[in-house]
XYZ file of C-alpha atoms in Angstrom:
576
model
C -167.253 -47.199 36.519
C -164.501 -46.386 34.066
C -160.975 -47.253 35.548
C -158.544 -43.943 34.825
C -155.148 -44.223 34.192
C -154.773 -41.154 36.853
C -157.162 -40.119 39.602
C -159.940 -37.646 39.410
C -158.273 -34.436 41.202
C -159.697 -33.360 44.481
C -162.905 -35.399 43.884
C -164.638 -35.056 47.277
C -163.583 -30.984 47.517
C -166.255 -28.657 48.497
C -167.281 -26.957 45.585
C -166.325 -23.059 45.651
C -169.060 -20.637 45.332
C -169.343 -18.298 43.022
C -167.541 -14.477 43.496
C -169.915 -12.547 45.027
C -171.040 -9.529 43.268
C -169.982 -5.939 44.530
C -171.254 -2.405 44.176
C -168.139 -1.016 45.088
C -166.202 -0.164 41.438
C -164.179 -2.375 39.808
C -160.958 -1.636 41.298
C -158.091 -3.461 43.283
C -159.569 -4.659 46.488
C -157.355 -2.910 48.987
C -154.928 -5.249 51.009
C -155.082 -7.701 48.227
C -151.842 -9.223 47.969
C -152.106 -9.175 44.068
C -152.162 -5.277 44.043
C -148.700 -4.719 44.066
C -147.602 -7.339 41.071
C -150.928 -7.943 39.297
C -150.588 -10.935 36.704
C -150.966 -10.535 32.763
C -153.557 -12.377 31.455
C -153.307 -14.215 27.643
C -156.083 -15.673 26.262
C -155.774 -17.506 23.161
C -158.927 -19.483 21.263
C -158.624 -21.542 18.512
C -161.875 -21.486 15.910
C -163.659 -24.915 15.642
C -160.665 -27.259 17.004
C -161.107 -30.571 17.674
C -160.553 -32.209 21.097
C -157.704 -34.383 20.382
C -155.697 -32.024 17.574
C -153.070 -30.618 19.970
C -150.167 -33.514 20.967
C -150.974 -32.734 24.894
C -154.513 -34.248 23.944
C -153.785 -37.397 21.947
C -153.133 -35.773 18.534
C -150.189 -36.242 15.839
C -150.205 -32.811 14.603
C -146.860 -31.162 14.977
C -147.964 -28.529 18.085
C -144.723 -28.261 20.159
C -145.709 -24.960 21.647
C -149.011 -25.321 22.990
C -148.319 -28.860 24.027
C -145.435 -27.503 26.624
C -147.797 -24.893 28.119
C -150.527 -27.674 28.322
C -148.550 -30.353 29.937
C -146.618 -27.294 32.255
C -150.157 -26.542 33.241
C -153.406 -28.024 34.021
C -155.200 -29.634 31.423
C -158.998 -29.562 31.387
C -161.018 -32.741 30.098
C -164.521 -31.309 31.290
C -164.034 -27.333 30.094
C -167.400 -26.865 28.069
C -168.897 -23.806 25.458
C -171.758 -23.376 23.800
C -172.285 -25.605 20.282
C -171.195 -22.558 18.099
C -168.535 -19.810 18.125
C -170.071 -16.151 18.688
C -172.618 -17.335 21.431
C -169.271 -18.857 23.165
C -167.228 -15.346 22.649
C -170.128 -13.761 24.490
C -170.143 -16.116 27.350
C -166.473 -16.201 27.322
C -166.414 -12.073 27.643
C -169.218 -11.647 29.594
C -169.496 -14.666 32.059
C -173.013 -14.711 31.754
C -175.436 -17.126 29.713
C -174.931 -16.206 25.835
C -179.656 -15.922 25.767
C -178.769 -13.262 28.126
C -175.494 -11.531 26.637
C -177.295 -10.855 23.211
C -176.334 -14.385 21.045
C -179.334 -16.075 21.960
C -178.554 -17.001 18.447
C -175.944 -16.595 16.151
C -176.489 -13.503 14.096
C -176.632 -15.095 10.959
C -179.634 -17.491 11.937
C -181.645 -15.419 13.609
C -185.242 -16.893 13.193
C -188.392 -15.002 12.850
C -189.478 -15.964 16.363
C -186.357 -14.791 17.815
C -185.714 -11.367 16.163
C -186.711 -7.943 18.591
C -186.116 -10.388 21.532
C -183.684 -9.122 24.462
C -180.789 -11.346 24.102
C -181.378 -11.819 20.270
C -179.638 -8.848 19.528
C -176.801 -10.449 17.546
C -174.039 -8.966 19.062
C -172.747 -8.436 22.991
C -175.364 -6.105 24.053
C -175.232 -3.332 26.684
C -176.325 -6.127 29.473
C -173.102 -6.727 30.155
C -169.668 -5.720 30.495
C -166.932 -7.076 29.021
C -163.951 -8.841 30.819
C -162.099 -6.165 28.561
C -163.722 -3.108 29.947
C -163.523 -4.229 33.722
C -159.810 -4.824 33.344
C -159.231 -1.730 31.605
C -161.142 0.066 34.423
C -159.554 -1.555 36.963
C -156.046 -0.313 35.790
C -154.968 -2.796 32.766
C -153.563 -2.253 29.156
C -156.224 -4.150 27.157
C -155.174 -5.524 23.695
C -156.814 -7.714 21.038
C -155.752 -9.356 17.790
C -157.902 -11.830 15.862
C -161.805 -12.958 15.135
C -164.666 -10.889 17.023
C -167.792 -12.413 15.687
C -169.753 -9.850 18.924
C -170.812 -6.848 16.215
C -170.263 -5.057 13.088
C -170.855 -1.630 13.745
C -168.254 0.466 15.510
C -170.115 0.922 18.607
C -170.466 -2.802 19.032
C -166.381 -3.581 17.994
C -163.491 -4.297 20.290
C -162.746 -0.741 20.549
C -165.799 0.014 21.767
C -166.058 -2.696 24.138
C -163.165 -2.401 26.549
C -159.378 -3.149 24.121
C -157.455 -0.340 24.247
C -155.298 -1.761 20.854
C -157.582 -4.148 18.483
C -156.973 -5.597 15.042
C -160.268 -7.578 14.860
C -162.217 -9.267 11.878
C -165.748 -8.843 12.474
C -167.382 -11.603 10.764
C -167.310 -15.301 12.011
C -164.975 -16.133 9.594
C -162.392 -14.918 6.651
C -160.627 -16.222 3.523
C -157.218 -16.852 5.613
C -155.022 -15.068 3.144
C -157.615 -11.866 2.635
C -160.154 -11.584 -0.189
C -161.421 -9.158 -2.924
C -163.162 -6.213 -1.003
C -165.011 -4.462 -3.553
C -166.156 -7.279 -6.313
C -167.653 -10.019 -6.296
C -167.073 -11.141 -2.815
C -168.559 -8.093 -1.648
C -171.691 -8.313 -4.273
C -172.365 -11.758 -3.104
C -171.947 -10.086 0.430
C -169.563 -12.946 1.866
C -166.839 -10.260 2.319
C -165.094 -9.647 5.549
C -164.344 -6.492 7.684
C -161.818 -5.563 9.498
C -161.343 -3.240 11.931
C -158.062 -1.099 13.401
C -158.832 0.243 16.247
C -162.302 0.720 14.803
C -161.533 1.921 11.581
C -162.209 0.069 8.760
C -159.151 -0.972 6.969
C -158.378 -3.790 4.257
C -156.107 -7.088 5.197
C -153.063 -7.395 3.978
C -153.621 -9.880 1.161
C -151.233 -12.696 0.803
C -150.475 -12.856 4.576
C -152.263 -15.784 6.273
C -154.550 -14.865 9.185
C -152.708 -16.878 12.100
C -149.455 -14.883 11.126
C -151.039 -11.515 10.897
C -152.702 -11.791 13.830
C -149.752 -12.725 15.726
C -148.499 -10.204 14.244
C -150.165 -7.759 15.462
C -150.617 -8.530 18.916
C -146.855 -8.506 18.816
C -146.575 -5.127 17.571
C -149.016 -4.225 20.526
C -147.058 -6.155 23.347
C -143.771 -4.353 21.782
C -145.471 -0.809 22.683
C -146.636 -1.585 25.990
C -143.130 -2.732 27.047
C -141.972 0.594 29.139
C -146.004 0.482 30.357
C -146.383 0.049 34.075
C -149.676 -1.378 33.867
C -150.173 -5.214 33.523
C -151.940 -6.349 30.070
C -154.656 -8.271 29.322
C -154.270 -9.858 25.741
C -157.134 -11.652 23.506
C -155.721 -14.051 20.811
C -158.566 -15.492 19.140
C -157.298 -17.051 15.320
C -159.337 -18.100 13.290
C -157.519 -20.897 12.781
C -158.589 -23.857 11.722
C -161.721 -22.780 10.917
C -163.178 -23.131 7.246
C -162.217 -22.538 4.934
C -159.465 -25.091 4.653
C -156.024 -23.082 3.519
C -152.524 -23.021 4.621
C -149.072 -21.741 3.110
C -147.806 -24.918 1.213
C -144.814 -25.874 2.860
C -146.911 -26.341 5.845
C -149.646 -28.640 3.790
C -146.628 -30.122 2.729
C -145.199 -32.268 6.180
C -148.772 -33.885 6.258
C -148.397 -35.364 2.352
C -150.002 -39.051 2.819
C -150.124 -38.487 7.171
C -153.913 -39.169 6.696
C -154.387 -41.733 3.785
C -155.301 -44.336 5.880
C -158.860 -42.706 6.713
C -160.581 -40.980 9.166
C -161.574 -44.241 11.303
C -157.812 -45.248 11.242
C -157.064 -41.750 12.624
C -160.156 -41.942 15.471
C -158.746 -44.862 16.917
C -155.282 -43.966 16.849
C -156.278 -41.227 18.740
C -158.048 -42.709 21.328
C -155.390 -44.889 22.053
C -153.016 -41.757 22.655
C -155.817 -40.158 24.849
C -155.685 -43.676 27.310
C -151.747 -42.957 26.818
C -151.805 -39.935 28.129
C -154.535 -40.383 31.120
C -157.119 -38.390 29.228
C -159.686 -40.937 29.267
C -160.127 -44.199 30.833
C -158.964 -47.259 29.787
C -161.796 -49.080 28.936
C -163.633 -46.043 27.220
C -165.078 -46.653 23.939
C -165.993 -44.301 21.441
C -169.556 -42.988 20.456
C -170.411 -44.704 16.914
C -169.721 -41.908 13.874
C -172.744 -40.415 12.499
C -173.453 -40.021 9.000
C -169.840 -40.699 7.960
C -169.224 -43.231 4.816
C -167.031 -45.895 5.614
C -163.493 -45.197 4.326
C -163.189 -48.267 2.317
C -166.654 -47.030 0.651
C -164.800 -44.011 -1.060
C -163.435 -44.033 -4.498
C -159.671 -43.245 -5.041
C -160.386 -40.237 -6.194
C -162.802 -39.434 -3.227
C -159.926 -40.575 -0.568
C -157.699 -38.607 -2.446
C -159.643 -35.584 -1.542
C -160.518 -36.369 1.601
C -156.875 -36.816 2.896
C -156.059 -33.945 0.941
C -158.576 -31.765 3.245
C -156.772 -33.395 6.479
C -153.537 -32.395 5.498
C -154.337 -28.518 4.923
C -156.904 -28.682 8.694
C -153.720 -29.986 10.377
C -151.228 -27.327 8.663
C -153.514 -24.909 9.993
C -153.480 -26.552 13.445
C -149.534 -26.668 13.229
C -149.522 -22.705 11.747
C -151.493 -21.607 14.900
C -149.049 -23.378 17.091
C -146.475 -22.063 15.430
C -147.514 -18.322 16.105
C -148.210 -19.468 19.482
C -145.015 -19.901 20.191
C -143.844 -16.493 18.693
C -146.340 -14.512 21.211
C -144.588 -16.999 23.948
C -141.014 -15.774 22.738
C -141.923 -12.371 22.705
C -143.316 -12.684 26.159
C -140.035 -14.299 27.465
C -138.095 -11.593 25.316
C -139.725 -8.463 27.235
C -139.062 -10.596 30.801
C -143.217 -10.722 31.235
C -143.774 -14.743 30.865
C -143.523 -15.500 34.197
C -146.112 -12.852 35.297
C -148.192 -14.260 33.044
C -151.416 -16.341 33.293
C -152.366 -18.055 29.847
C -155.422 -19.648 28.880
C -156.277 -21.659 26.063
C -159.469 -23.045 24.861
C -161.646 -23.788 21.805
C -164.536 -22.265 20.939
C -166.589 -25.327 19.690
C -166.402 -28.670 18.379
C -164.998 -29.611 15.126
C -166.979 -28.235 12.309
C -168.505 -31.480 10.482
C -170.656 -29.656 7.932
C -169.997 -30.424 3.998
C -168.845 -27.017 2.955
C -167.856 -25.830 -0.702
C -168.641 -22.468 -0.766
C -169.479 -19.227 1.252
C -172.554 -19.841 2.805
C -174.038 -16.726 1.305
C -173.725 -18.371 -2.536
C -174.655 -21.918 -1.765
C -177.543 -22.651 -4.168
C -176.885 -19.475 -6.009
C -176.002 -20.959 -9.784
C -172.452 -20.504 -10.561
C -172.122 -18.693 -7.128
C -168.603 -20.358 -6.424
C -167.524 -19.640 -10.006
C -168.571 -16.352 -9.402
C -166.111 -15.749 -6.692
C -163.300 -17.898 -8.408
C -163.242 -20.524 -6.375
C -161.543 -23.946 -7.175
C -162.296 -26.834 -5.706
C -159.796 -29.307 -7.457
C -157.458 -31.790 -5.493
C -154.975 -29.552 -6.893
C -156.101 -26.327 -5.563
C -157.316 -27.457 -1.832
C -155.511 -25.572 0.749
C -154.762 -22.401 -1.686
C -156.474 -18.692 -1.556
C -158.629 -19.683 -3.847
C -160.257 -22.973 -2.895
C -163.126 -23.317 -0.250
C -163.974 -26.210 1.546
C -164.422 -27.784 4.570
C -163.331 -31.157 5.908
C -166.445 -33.033 6.635
C -168.423 -35.153 8.986
C -165.816 -37.863 9.031
C -162.652 -36.191 10.285
C -164.625 -33.822 12.622
C -166.169 -37.065 14.232
C -162.784 -38.585 14.275
C -161.004 -35.393 16.047
C -163.928 -35.104 18.707
C -164.105 -38.718 19.554
C -164.762 -40.461 21.703
C -167.532 -38.062 22.260
C -170.787 -37.961 20.518
C -171.012 -35.560 17.469
C -169.777 -32.073 16.135
C -170.075 -28.605 16.273
C -173.535 -27.165 16.626
C -174.559 -30.115 18.510
C -175.272 -30.010 22.746
C -173.241 -33.220 22.865
C -170.270 -33.586 24.425
C -168.891 -33.696 21.031
C -170.273 -30.133 20.540
C -169.069 -28.475 23.583
C -166.280 -30.098 25.044
C -163.309 -28.495 24.396
C -159.501 -28.391 24.630
C -158.412 -25.987 27.163
C -155.809 -25.751 29.708
C -154.275 -22.816 31.424
C -150.758 -22.382 32.499
C -148.220 -19.927 34.054
C -148.305 -17.294 36.703
C -149.721 -19.066 39.908
C -151.215 -22.103 38.288
C -150.276 -25.768 39.659
C -148.896 -27.536 36.813
C -148.104 -30.761 35.369
C -152.049 -31.830 35.795
C -154.731 -33.013 34.743
C -158.005 -31.536 36.017
C -161.037 -33.418 35.087
C -164.189 -31.504 36.831
C -166.887 -30.047 34.662
C -166.155 -26.585 33.940
C -167.340 -23.694 31.778
C -166.156 -21.185 29.718
C -168.616 -18.571 31.319
C -165.886 -18.991 34.163
C -162.996 -17.345 32.546
C -164.016 -13.911 32.822
C -164.543 -14.315 36.979
C -161.420 -15.657 37.212
C -159.704 -12.904 35.295
C -161.050 -10.594 37.464
C -160.145 -12.846 40.958
C -156.906 -13.050 39.808
C -156.178 -9.497 39.046
C -157.754 -8.338 42.835
C -161.136 -6.588 41.237
C -164.387 -7.518 42.035
C -167.365 -7.151 39.711
C -169.366 -3.842 39.765
C -173.116 -4.129 40.553
C -173.171 -1.098 37.317
C -170.830 -0.498 34.721
C -170.730 3.545 32.630
C -174.180 4.198 34.578
C -176.399 1.017 33.699
C -176.625 -1.726 35.475
C -175.379 -5.320 34.357
C -175.861 -8.896 35.437
C -173.369 -10.401 37.455
C -171.496 -13.524 36.405
C -173.447 -16.855 36.448
C -169.714 -18.316 36.322
C -167.445 -19.228 39.053
C -164.032 -18.220 39.692
C -161.243 -21.531 38.577
C -158.698 -20.123 41.384
C -159.441 -23.070 43.535
C -159.006 -25.248 40.119
C -156.054 -23.537 39.387
C -154.135 -23.815 42.493
C -155.396 -27.064 42.937
C -157.280 -27.001 45.952
C -160.728 -28.588 43.660
C -161.618 -30.285 41.132
C -164.303 -28.108 40.191
C -166.507 -24.699 40.847
C -169.892 -26.095 40.965
C -172.350 -28.195 43.480
C -173.752 -31.458 41.648
C -177.422 -29.972 42.276
C -176.323 -26.401 40.091
C -178.003 -26.994 36.831
C -176.592 -25.853 33.791
C -178.408 -25.529 30.580
C -177.893 -24.460 26.971
C -179.844 -24.228 23.709
C -179.469 -23.173 20.174
C -180.847 -23.959 16.884
C -183.951 -25.824 18.263
C -181.248 -28.182 20.370
C -181.216 -28.509 23.884
C -179.117 -29.436 26.931
C -178.925 -29.542 30.642
C -176.125 -30.692 32.965
C -176.616 -31.486 36.300
C -173.373 -33.200 37.857
C -172.912 -35.920 36.585
C -176.063 -36.397 34.625
C -177.179 -34.921 30.930
C -180.336 -34.613 29.158
C -180.423 -34.103 25.616
C -183.118 -33.478 23.366
C -182.167 -33.157 19.470
C -185.164 -32.585 16.699
C -185.148 -35.639 13.802
C -185.181 -33.467 11.039
C -184.533 -30.147 10.006
C -181.646 -27.762 11.294
C -178.465 -26.005 10.634
C -176.048 -28.666 9.962
C -176.682 -31.833 8.243
C -176.824 -35.601 9.794
C -180.381 -34.657 11.239
C -180.712 -38.627 12.547
C -178.806 -38.326 15.261
C -181.850 -36.840 16.895
C -184.604 -38.794 18.408
C -186.730 -36.026 18.514
C -187.578 -36.112 22.373
C -185.012 -35.895 25.772
C -182.715 -38.284 25.860
C -180.954 -39.283 29.438
C -177.095 -39.958 29.678
C -174.898 -40.993 32.780
C -171.824 -38.917 32.151
C -169.494 -40.670 35.085
C -170.326 -44.331 33.378
C -171.134 -43.175 29.917
C -169.164 -40.078 28.772
C -169.574 -40.812 25.143
C -173.591 -40.395 25.476
C -174.012 -43.724 24.234
C -176.548 -45.070 26.304
C -179.685 -43.627 26.832
C -181.087 -44.214 30.274
C -184.404 -42.509 29.926
C -186.949 -45.175 30.484
C -184.734 -46.141 33.558
C -184.403 -43.240 35.325
C -187.697 -41.392 34.114
C -187.717 -39.428 37.049
C -184.280 -38.091 36.950
C -185.218 -37.099 33.236
C -187.894 -35.381 34.406
C -186.310 -33.651 37.007
C -183.754 -32.525 33.944
C -186.173 -31.628 31.897
C -187.924 -29.279 34.683
C -184.530 -27.750 35.524
C -183.926 -27.055 31.788
C -187.570 -25.194 31.786
C -186.715 -23.391 34.811
C -183.660 -22.453 32.735
C -185.201 -21.149 29.732
C -187.394 -18.688 31.525
C -184.919 -17.222 33.672
C -182.497 -16.703 30.822
C -184.797 -15.923 28.134
C -184.677 -18.678 25.509
C -186.914 -18.019 22.823
C -186.957 -21.326 20.649
C -186.786 -21.097 16.620
C -189.530 -22.090 14.896
C -189.228 -26.226 14.977
C -187.045 -27.373 12.623
C -189.604 -29.405 11.178
C -191.496 -26.516 9.862
C -188.286 -24.486 8.568
C -184.433 -25.181 8.684
C -182.373 -22.840 10.276
C -179.999 -20.960 7.633
C -176.203 -22.449 9.172
C -173.758 -19.235 10.077
C -170.263 -19.089 10.570
């Protein structure tokens, strides 16, 4: 058994149970002590952030604002999401599994076997009510600025799903400095669409995404300064999602910082994680997969790879600066002390090789048609379009296995923490937690109950559990060891049950490279002793594996999982 620097919190505490579904309309419960002064909520989402990027989680990037929130609050080392962004966002806002909420797969990646099935609508469907809708009905002022990725049409946008004020990027990504809305980008169907309170608008060309999203949220907060209602503010950044772009002055801060390569970064971060008590002192990382040794690269290749990581670090840095601006606004207006802040990444870091929007990959001169210039001296500017690749991504997800797109720990265990009103801070919580737990937690803290129906339609009850016992340091986790939690995406599957986890990765074909990572069969890991998923125990614990595979089959039937065409027959088109 691994030895931790600090012991697990309340490891023997009986897990809290799921909050019961009430048929009473979503409103403050009579006599509830929170009714008189209910908390505000600020939920911040980082896009494709690595588990160790923040200083509070072992990183070297300058993130003082997020670090201050994280270390004064409770850091979660076992918080899990879906393997990619829109499925995670559907679970975050609905509190139910993505296969039921409408994002059984990403809208960009729906296969022929999935189209038309319930749960695969490609948008947040009507089987759920969003947490914004429930809080708005319960008397909250609801605000959003940032990435939506849960529906493109007016009736599926944030203005129609409970947000009183919203500025939203509808798709999964966009140029961080804005892009041509009428010419080549639109012709290639690679342009981004923004809605301001439901009305299509243009993003101001030249403004940086994180800056403008923060501007708009601060503006919404200012507008409600005299409003007596508590607020729910949702700030889903598009940083540090590809394309790797950032303001030049921030990139300059990291010049030369990553010249030693991703193996060195990986080792340095793991060392700091141990010093911070985030991982065991004897923790070994999973071996990197599909990564060329740094020393095997040419000087020109090293220069390009270093530059990509410099830009990535600048993106995280700039996001942190904007979080600081929002926090300063809350303090200036006297609302900080009454606010609960939740921060999370939407999935693990992106490890794909990216040099153009997916809509034009493989199209002759597609990148040239869009004016993309990926020369070394241009990387990071508005006209460049790159990702940062498998080496840096696996350094940033270390010590876990793999990256975004995979149901392994590297793809689904993410940076997350909570701080603020009512949160017992200055500690680390190590239990297994889920993104589906956020919505029931906010409703619980607001003194509200989930109704059985919303606007005349039945809605699915929460599958997540309230994290209030964890926030109050009364429990380490909210699930019993016998509760199975399944996931599936791109034909890849996993089932977690207590410390045991079964994983199925195909050998060939999928939305992402590195298909050799899979065995084409179910594997079994004990995360209590092997959190890096390095040792397959399937042959030693055949009965346990059979139990978990049976649990996954039950999960798939219950949630309506529809597997795509097997990857050996047809590759899934990559999305955002």
